[in-house]
């Protein structure tokens, strides 16, 4: 599901966050679905838990996921809308002289 590229110049946490955002925007990760714990995801991806924690923090900042204290992290219901908005802003930026 998530593929890490060691030759990619982006940090690993950013690769994880970008791919999870894409999966959520495409509907592979459905809205309000609970994500694996930081430790569980770290084991699945063979990463340091701090790296996964940083990726989850990035996703929280982007509004792709939300956290419920004592319950975990969940996919936000409007992440597809966030992705479309970012795409629109990118297209506007590209078309400006």
PDB file of N, CA and C in Angstrom:
ATOM      1  N   UNK A   1       0.831  -1.177   0.000  1.00  0.00           N
ATOM      2  CA  UNK A   1       0.000   0.000   0.000  1.00  0.00           C
ATOM      3  C   UNK A   1       0.882   1.250   0.000  1.00  0.00           C
ATOM      4  N   UNK A   2       1.826   1.360   0.911  1.00  0.00           N
ATOM      5  CA  UNK A   2       2.743   2.498   0.954  1.00  0.00           C
ATOM      6  C   UNK A   2       4.120   1.988   0.558  1.00  0.00           C
ATOM      7  N   UNK A   3       4.698   2.649  -0.454  1.00  0.00           N
ATOM      8  CA  UNK A   3       6.007   2.250  -0.962  1.00  0.00           C
ATOM      9  C   UNK A   3       6.992   3.378  -0.720  1.00  0.00           C
ATOM     10  N   UNK A   4       8.080   3.078  -0.047  1.00  0.00           N
ATOM     11  CA  UNK A   4       9.094   4.073   0.258  1.00  0.00           C
ATOM     12  C   UNK A   4      10.218   3.993  -0.757  1.00  0.00           C
ATOM     13  N   UNK A   5      10.651   5.144  -1.253  1.00  0.00           N
ATOM     14  CA  UNK A   5      11.719   5.226  -2.239  1.00  0.00           C
ATOM     15  C   UNK A   5      12.932   5.865  -1.575  1.00  0.00           C
ATOM     16  N   UNK A   6      13.970   5.068  -1.362  1.00  0.00           N
ATOM     17  CA  UNK A   6      15.163   5.564  -0.696  1.00  0.00           C
ATOM     18  C   UNK A   6      15.955   6.539  -1.561  1.00  0.00           C
ATOM     19  N   UNK A   7      15.654   6.573  -2.861  1.00  0.00           N
ATOM     20  CA  UNK A   7      16.328   7.495  -3.776  1.00  0.00           C
ATOM     21  C   UNK A   7      15.575   8.812  -3.914  1.00  0.00           C
ATOM     22  N   UNK A   8      14.398   8.888  -3.358  1.00  0.00           N
ATOM     23  CA  UNK A   8      13.598  10.111  -3.371  1.00  0.00           C
ATOM     24  C   UNK A   8      14.252  11.118  -2.426  1.00  0.00           C
ATOM     25  N   UNK A   9      14.453  12.361  -2.873  1.00  0.00           N
ATOM     26  CA  UNK A   9      15.108  13.343  -2.002  1.00  0.00           C
ATOM     27  C   UNK A   9      14.237  13.813  -0.826  1.00  0.00           C
ATOM     28  N   UNK A  10      12.938  13.538  -0.885  1.00  0.00           N
ATOM     29  CA  UNK A  10      12.048  13.942   0.207  1.00  0.00           C
ATOM     30  C   UNK A  10      12.275  13.060   1.434  1.00  0.00           C
ATOM     31  N   UNK A  11      12.084  13.626   2.622  1.00  0.00           N
ATOM     32  CA  UNK A  11      12.207  12.807   3.841  1.00  0.00           C
ATOM     33  C   UNK A  11      11.171  11.676   3.843  1.00  0.00           C
ATOM     34  N   UNK A  12      11.478  10.601   4.544  1.00  0.00           N
ATOM     35  CA  UNK A  12      10.604   9.429   4.603  1.00  0.00           C
ATOM     36  C   UNK A  12       9.234   9.804   5.168  1.00  0.00           C
ATOM     37  N   UNK A  13       9.183  10.622   6.230  1.00  0.00           N
ATOM     38  CA  UNK A  13       7.889  10.981   6.816  1.00  0.00           C
ATOM     39  C   UNK A  13       7.008  11.699   5.799  1.00  0.00           C
ATOM     40  N   UNK A  14       7.624  12.502   4.942  1.00  0.00           N
ATOM     41  CA  UNK A  14       6.866  13.229   3.923  1.00  0.00           C
ATOM     42  C   UNK A  14       6.316  12.261   2.868  1.00  0.00           C
ATOM     43  N   UNK A  15       7.112  11.269   2.497  1.00  0.00           N
ATOM     44  CA  UNK A  15       6.650  10.254   1.542  1.00  0.00           C
ATOM     45  C   UNK A  15       5.446   9.507   2.114  1.00  0.00           C
ATOM     46  N   UNK A  16       5.536   9.127   3.379  1.00  0.00           N
ATOM     47  CA  UNK A  16       4.436   8.413   4.034  1.00  0.00           C
ATOM     48  C   UNK A  16       3.188   9.293   4.059  1.00  0.00           C
ATOM     49  N   UNK A  17       3.343  10.545   4.476  1.00  0.00           N
ATOM     50  CA  UNK A  17       2.208  11.459   4.558  1.00  0.00           C
ATOM     51  C   UNK A  17       1.575  11.689   3.188  1.00  0.00           C
ATOM     52  N   UNK A  18       2.398  11.921   2.168  1.00  0.00           N
ATOM     53  CA  UNK A  18       1.875  12.159   0.823  1.00  0.00           C
ATOM     54  C   UNK A  18       1.095  10.956   0.296  1.00  0.00           C
ATOM     55  N   UNK A  19       1.644   9.765   0.514  1.00  0.00           N
ATOM     56  CA  UNK A  19       0.974   8.568   0.016  1.00  0.00           C
ATOM     57  C   UNK A  19      -0.317   8.287   0.777  1.00  0.00           C
ATOM     58  N   UNK A  20      -0.320   8.536   2.081  1.00  0.00           N
ATOM     59  CA  UNK A  20      -1.548   8.330   2.854  1.00  0.00           C
ATOM     60  C   UNK A  20      -2.609   9.347   2.441  1.00  0.00           C
ATOM     61  N   UNK A  21      -2.191  10.577   2.164  1.00  0.00           N
ATOM     62  CA  UNK A  21      -3.133  11.595   1.703  1.00  0.00           C
ATOM     63  C   UNK A  21      -3.743  11.194   0.363  1.00  0.00           C
ATOM     64  N   UNK A  22      -2.919  10.678  -0.519  1.00  0.00           N
ATOM     65  CA  UNK A  22      -3.413  10.218  -1.819  1.00  0.00           C
ATOM     66  C   UNK A  22      -4.395   9.067  -1.653  1.00  0.00           C
ATOM     67  N   UNK A  23      -4.072   8.111  -0.788  1.00  0.00           N
ATOM     68  CA  UNK A  23      -4.976   6.985  -0.544  1.00  0.00           C
ATOM     69  C   UNK A  23      -6.309   7.461   0.028  1.00  0.00           C
ATOM     70  N   UNK A  24      -6.260   8.442   0.915  1.00  0.00           N
ATOM     71  CA  UNK A  24      -7.490   8.975   1.503  1.00  0.00           C
ATOM     72  C   UNK A  24      -8.301   9.731   0.452  1.00  0.00           C
ATOM     73  N   UNK A  25      -7.630  10.522  -0.379  1.00  0.00           N
ATOM     74  CA  UNK A  25      -8.323  11.301  -1.406  1.00  0.00           C
ATOM     75  C   UNK A  25      -8.979  10.398  -2.450  1.00  0.00           C
ATOM     76  N   UNK A  26      -8.359   9.265  -2.726  1.00  0.00           N
ATOM     77  CA  UNK A  26      -8.909   8.318  -3.701  1.00  0.00           C
ATOM     78  C   UNK A  26      -9.997   7.431  -3.103  1.00  0.00           C
ATOM     79  N   UNK A  27     -10.152   7.485  -1.797  1.00  0.00           N
ATOM     80  CA  UNK A  27     -11.175   6.682  -1.150  1.00  0.00           C
ATOM     81  C   UNK A  27     -10.718   5.310  -0.724  1.00  0.00           C
ATOM     82  N   UNK A  28      -9.430   5.012  -0.923  1.00  0.00           N
ATOM     83  CA  UNK A  28      -8.894   3.726  -0.476  1.00  0.00           C
ATOM     84  C   UNK A  28      -8.959   3.668   1.046  1.00  0.00           C
ATOM     85  N   UNK A  29      -8.596   4.781   1.686  1.00  0.00           N
ATOM     86  CA  UNK A  29      -8.782   4.927   3.132  1.00  0.00           C
ATOM     87  C   UNK A  29     -10.096   5.686   3.305  1.00  0.00           C
ATOM     88  N   UNK A  30     -11.111   5.001   3.729  1.00  0.00           N
ATOM     89  CA  UNK A  30     -12.440   5.610   3.827  1.00  0.00           C
ATOM     90  C   UNK A  30     -12.539   6.562   5.014  1.00  0.00           C
ATOM     91  N   UNK A  31     -13.425   7.535   4.876  1.00  0.00           N
ATOM     92  CA  UNK A  31     -13.641   8.532   5.921  1.00  0.00           C
ATOM     93  C   UNK A  31     -14.007   7.863   7.248  1.00  0.00           C
ATOM     94  N   UNK A  32     -13.499   8.405   8.307  1.00  0.00           N
ATOM     95  CA  UNK A  32     -13.740   7.956   9.684  1.00  0.00           C
ATOM     96  C   UNK A  32     -13.196   6.565   9.980  1.00  0.00           C
ATOM     97  N   UNK A  33     -12.311   6.067   9.113  1.00  0.00           N
ATOM     98  CA  UNK A  33     -11.652   4.794   9.356  1.00  0.00           C
ATOM     99  C   UNK A  33     -10.482   5.015  10.301  1.00  0.00           C
ATOM    100  N   UNK A  34     -10.353   4.158  11.285  1.00  0.00           N
ATOM    101  CA  UNK A  34      -9.253   4.275  12.249  1.00  0.00           C
ATOM    102  C   UNK A  34      -7.958   3.812  11.585  1.00  0.00           C
ATOM    103  N   UNK A  35      -6.916   4.618  11.742  1.00  0.00           N
ATOM    104  CA  UNK A  35      -5.601   4.271  11.215  1.00  0.00           C
ATOM    105  C   UNK A  35      -4.864   3.381  12.217  1.00  0.00           C
ATOM    106  N   UNK A  36      -3.885   2.634  11.738  1.00  0.00           N
ATOM    107  CA  UNK A  36      -3.083   1.837  12.680  1.00  0.00           C
ATOM    108  C   UNK A  36      -2.373   2.762  13.667  1.00  0.00           C
ATOM    109  N   UNK A  37      -2.076   2.250  14.838  1.00  0.00           N
ATOM    110  CA  UNK A  37      -1.330   3.040  15.819  1.00  0.00           C
ATOM    111  C   UNK A  37       0.048   3.363  15.241  1.00  0.00           C
ATOM    112  N   UNK A  38       0.701   4.321  15.851  1.00  0.00           N
ATOM    113  CA  UNK A  38       2.043   4.710  15.403  1.00  0.00           C
ATOM    114  C   UNK A  38       2.982   3.505  15.450  1.00  0.00           C
ATOM    115  N   UNK A  39       2.942   2.769  16.538  1.00  0.00           N
ATOM    116  CA  UNK A  39       3.818   1.597  16.673  1.00  0.00           C
ATOM    117  C   UNK A  39       3.500   0.531  15.637  1.00  0.00           C
ATOM    118  N   UNK A  40       2.212   0.291  15.435  1.00  0.00           N
ATOM    119  CA  UNK A  40       1.787  -0.724  14.475  1.00  0.00           C
ATOM    120  C   UNK A  40       2.230  -0.342  13.059  1.00  0.00           C
ATOM    121  N   UNK A  41       2.029   0.930  12.683  1.00  0.00           N
ATOM    122  CA  UNK A  41       2.425   1.394  11.349  1.00  0.00           C
ATOM    123  C   UNK A  41       3.940   1.339  11.194  1.00  0.00           C
ATOM    124  N   UNK A  42       4.669   1.677  12.271  1.00  0.00           N
ATOM    125  CA  UNK A  42       6.127   1.623  12.234  1.00  0.00           C
ATOM    126  C   UNK A  42       6.614   0.201  11.974  1.00  0.00           C
ATOM    127  N   UNK A  43       5.986  -0.772  12.603  1.00  0.00           N
ATOM    128  CA  UNK A  43       6.361  -2.175  12.391  1.00  0.00           C
ATOM    129  C   UNK A  43       6.036  -2.585  10.959  1.00  0.00           C
ATOM    130  N   UNK A  44       4.848  -2.219  10.459  1.00  0.00           N
ATOM    131  CA  UNK A  44       4.432  -2.586   9.104  1.00  0.00           C
ATOM    132  C   UNK A  44       5.370  -2.016   8.045  1.00  0.00           C
ATOM    133  N   UNK A  45       5.852  -0.784   8.263  1.00  0.00           N
ATOM    134  CA  UNK A  45       6.705  -0.124   7.277  1.00  0.00           C
ATOM    135  C   UNK A  45       8.194  -0.252   7.586  1.00  0.00           C
ATOM    136  N   UNK A  46       8.525  -0.924   8.691  1.00  0.00           N
ATOM    137  CA  UNK A  46       9.915  -1.065   9.158  1.00  0.00           C
ATOM    138  C   UNK A  46      10.567   0.298   9.335  1.00  0.00           C
ATOM    139  N   UNK A  47       9.874   1.175  10.039  1.00  0.00           N
ATOM    140  CA  UNK A  47      10.361   2.529  10.296  1.00  0.00           C
ATOM    141  C   UNK A  47      10.442   2.777  11.790  1.00  0.00           C
ATOM    142  N   UNK A  48      11.155   3.825  12.147  1.00  0.00           N
ATOM    143  CA  UNK A  48      11.205   4.281  13.516  1.00  0.00           C
ATOM    144  C   UNK A  48       9.845   4.890  13.861  1.00  0.00           C
ATOM    145  N   UNK A  49       9.298   4.605  15.034  1.00  0.00           N
ATOM    146  CA  UNK A  49       8.010   5.195  15.409  1.00  0.00           C
ATOM    147  C   UNK A  49       7.992   6.723  15.344  1.00  0.00           C
ATOM    148  N   UNK A  50       9.139   7.365  15.601  1.00  0.00           N
ATOM    149  CA  UNK A  50       9.203   8.826  15.510  1.00  0.00           C
ATOM    150  C   UNK A  50       8.914   9.314  14.090  1.00  0.00           C
ATOM    151  N   UNK A  51       9.346   8.555  13.092  1.00  0.00           N
ATOM    152  CA  UNK A  51       9.095   8.914  11.695  1.00  0.00           C
ATOM    153  C   UNK A  51       7.605   8.840  11.389  1.00  0.00           C
ATOM    154  N   UNK A  52       6.964   7.792  11.863  1.00  0.00           N
ATOM    155  CA  UNK A  52       5.522   7.640  11.650  1.00  0.00           C
ATOM    156  C   UNK A  52       4.764   8.725  12.408  1.00  0.00           C
ATOM    157  N   UNK A  53       5.203   9.030  13.630  1.00  0.00           N
ATOM    158  CA  UNK A  53       4.566  10.082  14.412  1.00  0.00           C
ATOM    159  C   UNK A  53       4.650  11.419  13.678  1.00  0.00           C
ATOM    160  N   UNK A  54       5.784  11.682  13.060  1.00  0.00           N
ATOM    161  CA  UNK A  54       5.963  12.929  12.310  1.00  0.00           C
ATOM    162  C   UNK A  54       5.044  12.947  11.087  1.00  0.00           C
ATOM    163  N   UNK A  55       4.888  11.806  10.417  1.00  0.00           N
ATOM    164  CA  UNK A  55       3.982  11.712   9.261  1.00  0.00           C
ATOM    165  C   UNK A  55       2.538  11.950   9.699  1.00  0.00           C
ATOM    166  N   UNK A  56       2.145  11.348  10.809  1.00  0.00           N
ATOM    167  CA  UNK A  56       0.785  11.563  11.321  1.00  0.00           C
ATOM    168  C   UNK A  56       0.582  13.028  11.702  1.00  0.00           C
ATOM    169  N   UNK A  57       1.614  13.646  12.278  1.00  0.00           N
ATOM    170  CA  UNK A  57       1.528  15.065  12.616  1.00  0.00           C
ATOM    171  C   UNK A  57       1.343  15.924  11.379  1.00  0.00           C
ATOM    172  N   UNK A  58       2.037  15.568  10.330  1.00  0.00           N
ATOM    173  CA  UNK A  58       1.899  16.272   9.047  1.00  0.00           C
ATOM    174  C   UNK A  58       0.481  16.122   8.500  1.00  0.00           C
ATOM    175  N   UNK A  59      -0.046  14.918   8.577  1.00  0.00           N
ATOM    176  CA  UNK A  59      -1.409  14.666   8.095  1.00  0.00           C
ATOM    177  C   UNK A  59      -2.442  15.409   8.939  1.00  0.00           C
ATOM    178  N   UNK A  60      -2.202  15.503  10.233  1.00  0.00           N
ATOM    179  CA  UNK A  60      -3.089  16.284  11.104  1.00  0.00           C
ATOM    180  C   UNK A  60      -3.079  17.752  10.681  1.00  0.00           C
ATOM    181  N   UNK A  61      -1.896  18.277  10.406  1.00  0.00           N
ATOM    182  CA  UNK A  61      -1.755  19.657   9.983  1.00  0.00           C
ATOM    183  C   UNK A  61      -2.431  19.945   8.651  1.00  0.00           C
ATOM    184  N   UNK A  62      -2.419  18.965   7.769  1.00  0.00           N
ATOM    185  CA  UNK A  62      -3.048  19.120   6.450  1.00  0.00           C
ATOM    186  C   UNK A  62      -4.563  18.933   6.514  1.00  0.00           C
ATOM    187  N   UNK A  63      -5.057  18.409   7.626  1.00  0.00           N
ATOM    188  CA  UNK A  63      -6.486  18.165   7.755  1.00  0.00           C
ATOM    189  C   UNK A  63      -6.946  16.855   7.128  1.00  0.00           C
ATOM    190  N   UNK A  64      -5.999  15.971   6.842  1.00  0.00           N
ATOM    191  CA  UNK A  64      -6.324  14.685   6.230  1.00  0.00           C
ATOM    192  C   UNK A  64      -6.820  13.694   7.267  1.00  0.00           C
ATOM    193  N   UNK A  65      -6.296  13.806   8.478  1.00  0.00           N
ATOM    194  CA  UNK A  65      -6.733  12.932   9.563  1.00  0.00           C
ATOM    195  C   UNK A  65      -7.078  13.799  10.777  1.00  0.00           C
ATOM    196  N   UNK A  66      -7.775  13.181  11.716  1.00  0.00           N
ATOM    197  CA  UNK A  66      -8.060  13.837  12.989  1.00  0.00           C
ATOM    198  C   UNK A  66      -7.794  12.839  14.098  1.00  0.00           C
ATOM    199  N   UNK A  67      -7.517  13.372  15.267  1.00  0.00           N
ATOM    200  CA  UNK A  67      -7.158  12.538  16.405  1.00  0.00           C
ATOM    201  C   UNK A  67      -8.250  12.595  17.463  1.00  0.00           C
ATOM    202  N   UNK A  68      -8.563  11.440  18.032  1.00  0.00           N
ATOM    203  CA  UNK A  68      -9.493  11.358  19.149  1.00  0.00           C
ATOM    204  C   UNK A  68      -8.692  10.816  20.328  1.00  0.00           C
ATOM    205  N   UNK A  69      -8.596  11.623  21.360  1.00  0.00           N
ATOM    206  CA  UNK A  69      -7.786  11.253  22.514  1.00  0.00           C
ATOM    207  C   UNK A  69      -8.225   9.899  23.094  1.00  0.00           C
ATOM    208  N   UNK A  70      -7.266   9.005  23.235  1.00  0.00           N
ATOM    209  CA  UNK A  70      -7.539   7.695  23.804  1.00  0.00           C
ATOM    210  C   UNK A  70      -8.098   6.692  22.802  1.00  0.00           C
ATOM    211  N   UNK A  71      -8.426   7.146  21.601  1.00  0.00           N
ATOM    212  CA  UNK A  71      -9.012   6.254  20.590  1.00  0.00           C
ATOM    213  C   UNK A  71      -8.091   6.051  19.392  1.00  0.00           C
ATOM    214  N   UNK A  72      -7.346   7.092  18.999  1.00  0.00           N
ATOM    215  CA  UNK A  72      -6.439   6.969  17.865  1.00  0.00           C
ATOM    216  C   UNK A  72      -6.664   8.042  16.820  1.00  0.00           C
ATOM    217  N   UNK A  73      -6.137   7.771  15.643  1.00  0.00           N
ATOM    218  CA  UNK A  73      -6.233   8.691  14.511  1.00  0.00           C
ATOM    219  C   UNK A  73      -7.194   8.126  13.475  1.00  0.00           C
ATOM    220  N   UNK A  74      -7.958   9.020  12.871  1.00  0.00           N
ATOM    221  CA  UNK A  74      -8.992   8.631  11.916  1.00  0.00           C
ATOM    222  C   UNK A  74      -8.897   9.481  10.655  1.00  0.00           C
ATOM    223  N   UNK A  75      -9.342   8.918   9.536  1.00  0.00           N
ATOM    224  CA  UNK A  75      -9.349   9.640   8.266  1.00  0.00           C
ATOM    225  C   UNK A  75     -10.465  10.668   8.303  1.00  0.00           C
ATOM    226  N   UNK A  76     -10.137  11.900   7.940  1.00  0.00           N
ATOM    227  CA  UNK A  76     -11.132  12.974   7.917  1.00  0.00           C
ATOM    228  C   UNK A  76     -12.120  12.746   6.778  1.00  0.00           C
ATOM    229  N   UNK A  77     -13.341  13.181   6.984  1.00  0.00           N
ATOM    230  CA  UNK A  77     -14.376  12.965   5.977  1.00  0.00           C
ATOM    231  C   UNK A  77     -14.257  13.904   4.794  1.00  0.00           C
ATOM    232  N   UNK A  78     -13.552  15.022   4.946  1.00  0.00           N
ATOM    233  CA  UNK A  78     -13.453  15.984   3.860  1.00  0.00           C
ATOM    234  C   UNK A  78     -12.073  16.032   3.217  1.00  0.00           C
ATOM    235  N   UNK A  79     -11.283  14.958   3.320  1.00  0.00           N
ATOM    236  CA  UNK A  79      -9.930  14.981   2.770  1.00  0.00           C
ATOM    237  C   UNK A  79      -9.936  15.059   1.252  1.00  0.00           C
ATOM    238  N   UNK A  80     -10.930  14.513   0.596  1.00  0.00           N
ATOM    239  CA  UNK A  80     -11.042  14.637  -0.862  1.00  0.00           C
ATOM    240  C   UNK A  80     -11.246  16.084  -1.250  1.00  0.00           C
ATOM    241  N   UNK A  81     -12.020  16.794  -0.485  1.00  0.00           N
ATOM    242  CA  UNK A  81     -12.276  18.206  -0.746  1.00  0.00           C
ATOM    243  C   UNK A  81     -10.990  19.015  -0.541  1.00  0.00           C
ATOM    244  N   UNK A  82     -10.228  18.692   0.466  1.00  0.00           N
ATOM    245  CA  UNK A  82      -8.962  19.368   0.721  1.00  0.00           C
ATOM    246  C   UNK A  82      -8.016  19.159  -0.453  1.00  0.00           C
ATOM    247  N   UNK A  83      -7.973  17.938  -0.951  1.00  0.00           N
ATOM    248  CA  UNK A  83      -7.094  17.614  -2.085  1.00  0.00           C
ATOM    249  C   UNK A  83      -7.497  18.412  -3.323  1.00  0.00           C
ATOM    250  N   UNK A  84      -8.802  18.516  -3.595  1.00  0.00           N
ATOM    251  CA  UNK A  84      -9.284  19.280  -4.746  1.00  0.00           C
ATOM    252  C   UNK A  84      -8.916  20.756  -4.610  1.00  0.00           C
ATOM    253  N   UNK A  85      -9.049  21.286  -3.408  1.00  0.00           N
ATOM    254  CA  UNK A  85      -8.717  22.692  -3.159  1.00  0.00           C
ATOM    255  C   UNK A  85      -7.234  22.945  -3.424  1.00  0.00           C
ATOM    256  N   UNK A  86      -6.376  22.034  -2.963  1.00  0.00           N
ATOM    257  CA  UNK A  86      -4.938  22.171  -3.206  1.00  0.00           C
ATOM    258  C   UNK A  86      -4.638  22.119  -4.698  1.00  0.00           C
ATOM    259  N   UNK A  87      -5.326  21.241  -5.418  1.00  0.00           N
ATOM    260  CA  UNK A  87      -5.135  21.133  -6.854  1.00  0.00           C
ATOM    261  C   UNK A  87      -5.546  22.429  -7.548  1.00  0.00           C
ATOM    262  N   UNK A  88      -6.676  22.982  -7.146  1.00  0.00           N
ATOM    263  CA  UNK A  88      -7.137  24.251  -7.717  1.00  0.00           C
ATOM    264  C   UNK A  88      -6.120  25.359  -7.465  1.00  0.00           C
ATOM    265  N   UNK A  89      -5.599  25.447  -6.256  1.00  0.00           N
ATOM    266  CA  UNK A  89      -4.613  26.465  -5.930  1.00  0.00           C
ATOM    267  C   UNK A  89      -3.329  26.277  -6.738  1.00  0.00           C
ATOM    268  N   UNK A  90      -2.935  25.035  -6.952  1.00  0.00           N
ATOM    269  CA  UNK A  90      -1.748  24.747  -7.757  1.00  0.00           C
ATOM    270  C   UNK A  90      -1.954  25.182  -9.199  1.00  0.00           C
ATOM    271  N   UNK A  91      -3.130  24.899  -9.744  1.00  0.00           N
ATOM    272  CA  UNK A  91      -3.425  25.281 -11.124  1.00  0.00           C
ATOM    273  C   UNK A  91      -3.456  26.794 -11.289  1.00  0.00           C
ATOM    274  N   UNK A  92      -3.998  27.496 -10.298  1.00  0.00           N
ATOM    275  CA  UNK A  92      -4.031  28.955 -10.336  1.00  0.00           C
ATOM    276  C   UNK A  92      -2.613  29.501 -10.303  1.00  0.00           C
ATOM    277  N   UNK A  93      -1.781  28.922  -9.442  1.00  0.00           N
ATOM    278  CA  UNK A  93      -0.403  29.362  -9.306  1.00  0.00           C
ATOM    279  C   UNK A  93       0.375  29.131 -10.606  1.00  0.00           C
ATOM    280  N   UNK A  94       0.135  28.021 -11.264  1.00  0.00           N
ATOM    281  CA  UNK A  94       0.834  27.697 -12.516  1.00  0.00           C
ATOM    282  C   UNK A  94       0.406  28.646 -13.633  1.00  0.00           C
ATOM    283  N   UNK A  95      -0.880  29.004 -13.673  1.00  0.00           N
ATOM    284  CA  UNK A  95      -1.390  29.836 -14.755  1.00  0.00           C
ATOM    285  C   UNK A  95      -1.059  31.322 -14.596  1.00  0.00           C
ATOM    286  N   UNK A  96      -0.589  31.741 -13.407  1.00  0.00           N
ATOM    287  CA  UNK A  96      -0.236  33.143 -13.192  1.00  0.00           C
ATOM    288  C   UNK A  96       1.069  33.460 -13.927  1.00  0.00           C
ATOM    289  N   UNK A  97       1.153  34.666 -14.540  1.00  0.00           N
ATOM    290  CA  UNK A  97       2.374  35.040 -15.266  1.00  0.00           C
ATOM    291  C   UNK A  97       3.545  35.344 -14.374  1.00  0.00           C
TER     292      UNK A  97
END
